[in-house]
Amino acid sequence: DQQVKQNSPSLSVQEGRISILNCDYTNSMFDYFLWYKKYPAEGPTFLISISSIKDKNEDGRFTVFLNKSAKHLSLHIVPSQPGDSAVYFCAATEGYGGSQGNLIFGKGTKLSVKP
Amino acid sequence: GAGVSQTPSNKVTEKGKYVELRCDPISGHTALYWYRQSLGQGPEFLIYFQGTGAADDSGLPNDRFFAVRPEGSVSTLKIQRTERGDSAVYLCASSSPPGGGGTDTQYFGPGTRLTVL
């Protein structure tokens, strides 16, 4: 039973437009959420995170929104660039503020940004 | 500074053999994690070390899998009697807990691709 779900395996966006990647979770004990980006043959790279006490966190072109009541989060990339083409993983964990322990990952969404 | 490094980058072995995968965490990171990523899946947690001790090994699939971190830095994941289903990319991550001035964010290495023939 997947606790973190990314229902879109792939997404294609035109350069300069907004990319929106979605993630749903089922475990109400999760209180810290992260997005990782992964290029082929490399490990996941941390992108941005959000704790459950917030509903939005922004870092440059990347913004993560958290809707706790819907158990849903999304990553917005504006404007999208061809270099953003990668697989994006949503991850969640309990125990923010202490040791994170293990991350629970979704299956990923492959983003393609076309010039 | 240097990131998490993992060796070897690729490992091909035969069914039934023993393998060791190594992880060098970021210097000063006290927490170390092992994950396994199968094709088309996200990384799945295996084991987590805080210092030298395994704080959580609930993700190890069976007793063929074992990991050590004897000096609180380098870790080795050991797989006995490998099976074809063990084929995956094995990822290592490290973090520095917030209490030590870190952010607790897990930083991943490039992984070891294990193929069991």
mmCIF file of C-alpha atoms in Angstrom, chain A residues 2 32 34 36 38 41-46 49 87 89 93 95-108, chain B residues 31 33 35 37 40-45 48 50 56 58 91 95 97-99 103-111 113:
data_model
loop_
_atom_site.group_PDB
_atom_site.id
_atom_site.type_symbol
_atom_site.label_atom_id
_atom_site.label_comp_id
_atom_site.label_asym_id
_atom_site.label_seq_id
_atom_site.Cartn_x
_atom_site.Cartn_y
_atom_site.Cartn_z
ATOM 1 C CA GLN A 2 1.680 3.183 -1.205
ATOM 2 C CA TYR A 32 7.780 16.910 6.647
ATOM 3 C CA LEU A 34 10.584 16.979 0.354
ATOM 4 C CA TYR A 36 14.101 15.519 -5.017
ATOM 5 C CA LYS A 38 17.033 12.901 -10.298
ATOM 6 C CA ALA A 41 22.848 7.686 -13.512
ATOM 7 C CA GLU A 42 22.920 10.145 -10.610
ATOM 8 C CA GLY A 43 21.507 10.026 -7.107
ATOM 9 C CA PRO A 44 18.477 12.127 -6.133
ATOM 10 C CA THR A 45 19.295 15.782 -5.489
ATOM 11 C CA PHE A 46 17.424 17.680 -2.789
ATOM 12 C CA SER A 49 11.089 20.939 1.469
ATOM 13 C CA VAL A 87 12.529 12.673 -12.693
ATOM 14 C CA PHE A 89 10.360 12.421 -6.493
ATOM 15 C CA THR A 93 8.653 11.542 6.760
ATOM 16 C CA GLY A 95 9.522 13.476 13.179
ATOM 17 C CA TYR A 96 10.540 16.831 11.767
ATOM 18 C CA GLY A 97 12.722 18.697 14.188
ATOM 19 C CA GLY A 98 14.409 15.557 15.333
ATOM 20 C CA SER A 99 16.053 12.934 13.234
ATOM 21 C CA GLN A 100 14.113 12.432 10.059
ATOM 22 C CA GLY A 101 14.464 8.731 9.920
ATOM 23 C CA ASN A 102 13.485 7.066 6.725
ATOM 24 C CA LEU A 103 11.940 8.899 3.803
ATOM 25 C CA ILE A 104 8.940 7.414 2.025
ATOM 26 C CA PHE A 105 9.155 8.145 -1.681
ATOM 27 C CA GLY A 106 6.623 8.250 -4.475
ATOM 28 C CA LYS A 107 7.358 6.548 -7.790
ATOM 29 C CA GLY A 108 8.390 9.784 -9.448
ATOM 30 C CA ALA B 31 23.244 9.996 10.117
ATOM 31 C CA TYR B 33 20.798 5.835 5.248
ATOM 32 C CA TYR B 35 17.831 2.852 0.146
ATOM 33 C CA GLN B 37 15.578 1.699 -6.019
ATOM 34 C CA GLY B 40 10.218 2.349 -12.217
ATOM 35 C CA GLN B 41 10.002 2.795 -8.450
ATOM 36 C CA GLY B 42 11.057 5.407 -5.966
ATOM 37 C CA PRO B 43 13.824 4.697 -3.475
ATOM 38 C CA GLU B 44 12.782 2.323 -0.677
ATOM 39 C CA PHE B 45 14.279 2.610 2.779
ATOM 40 C CA TYR B 48 19.392 4.042 9.024
ATOM 41 C CA GLN B 50 22.915 7.293 13.804
ATOM 42 C CA ASP B 56 16.184 1.601 12.318
ATOM 43 C CA SER B 58 13.031 -2.189 9.561
ATOM 44 C CA LEU B 91 21.529 4.437 -2.780
ATOM 45 C CA SER B 95 22.522 14.012 6.912
ATOM 46 C CA PRO B 97 20.760 16.469 12.489
ATOM 47 C CA PRO B 98 19.415 19.957 13.294
ATOM 48 C CA GLY B 99 20.825 19.846 16.814
ATOM 49 C CA THR B 103 19.295 20.847 8.423
ATOM 50 C CA ASP B 104 18.634 17.110 8.608
ATOM 51 C CA THR B 105 18.261 17.062 4.832
ATOM 52 C CA GLN B 106 19.358 13.771 3.325
ATOM 53 C CA TYR B 107 21.979 14.094 0.591
ATOM 54 C CA PHE B 108 22.290 11.137 -1.745
ATOM 55 C CA GLY B 109 25.219 9.486 -3.440
ATOM 56 C CA PRO B 110 25.151 8.361 -7.089
ATOM 57 C CA GLY B 111 24.263 4.811 -6.166
ATOM 58 C CA ARG B 113 23.849 -0.508 -9.723
#
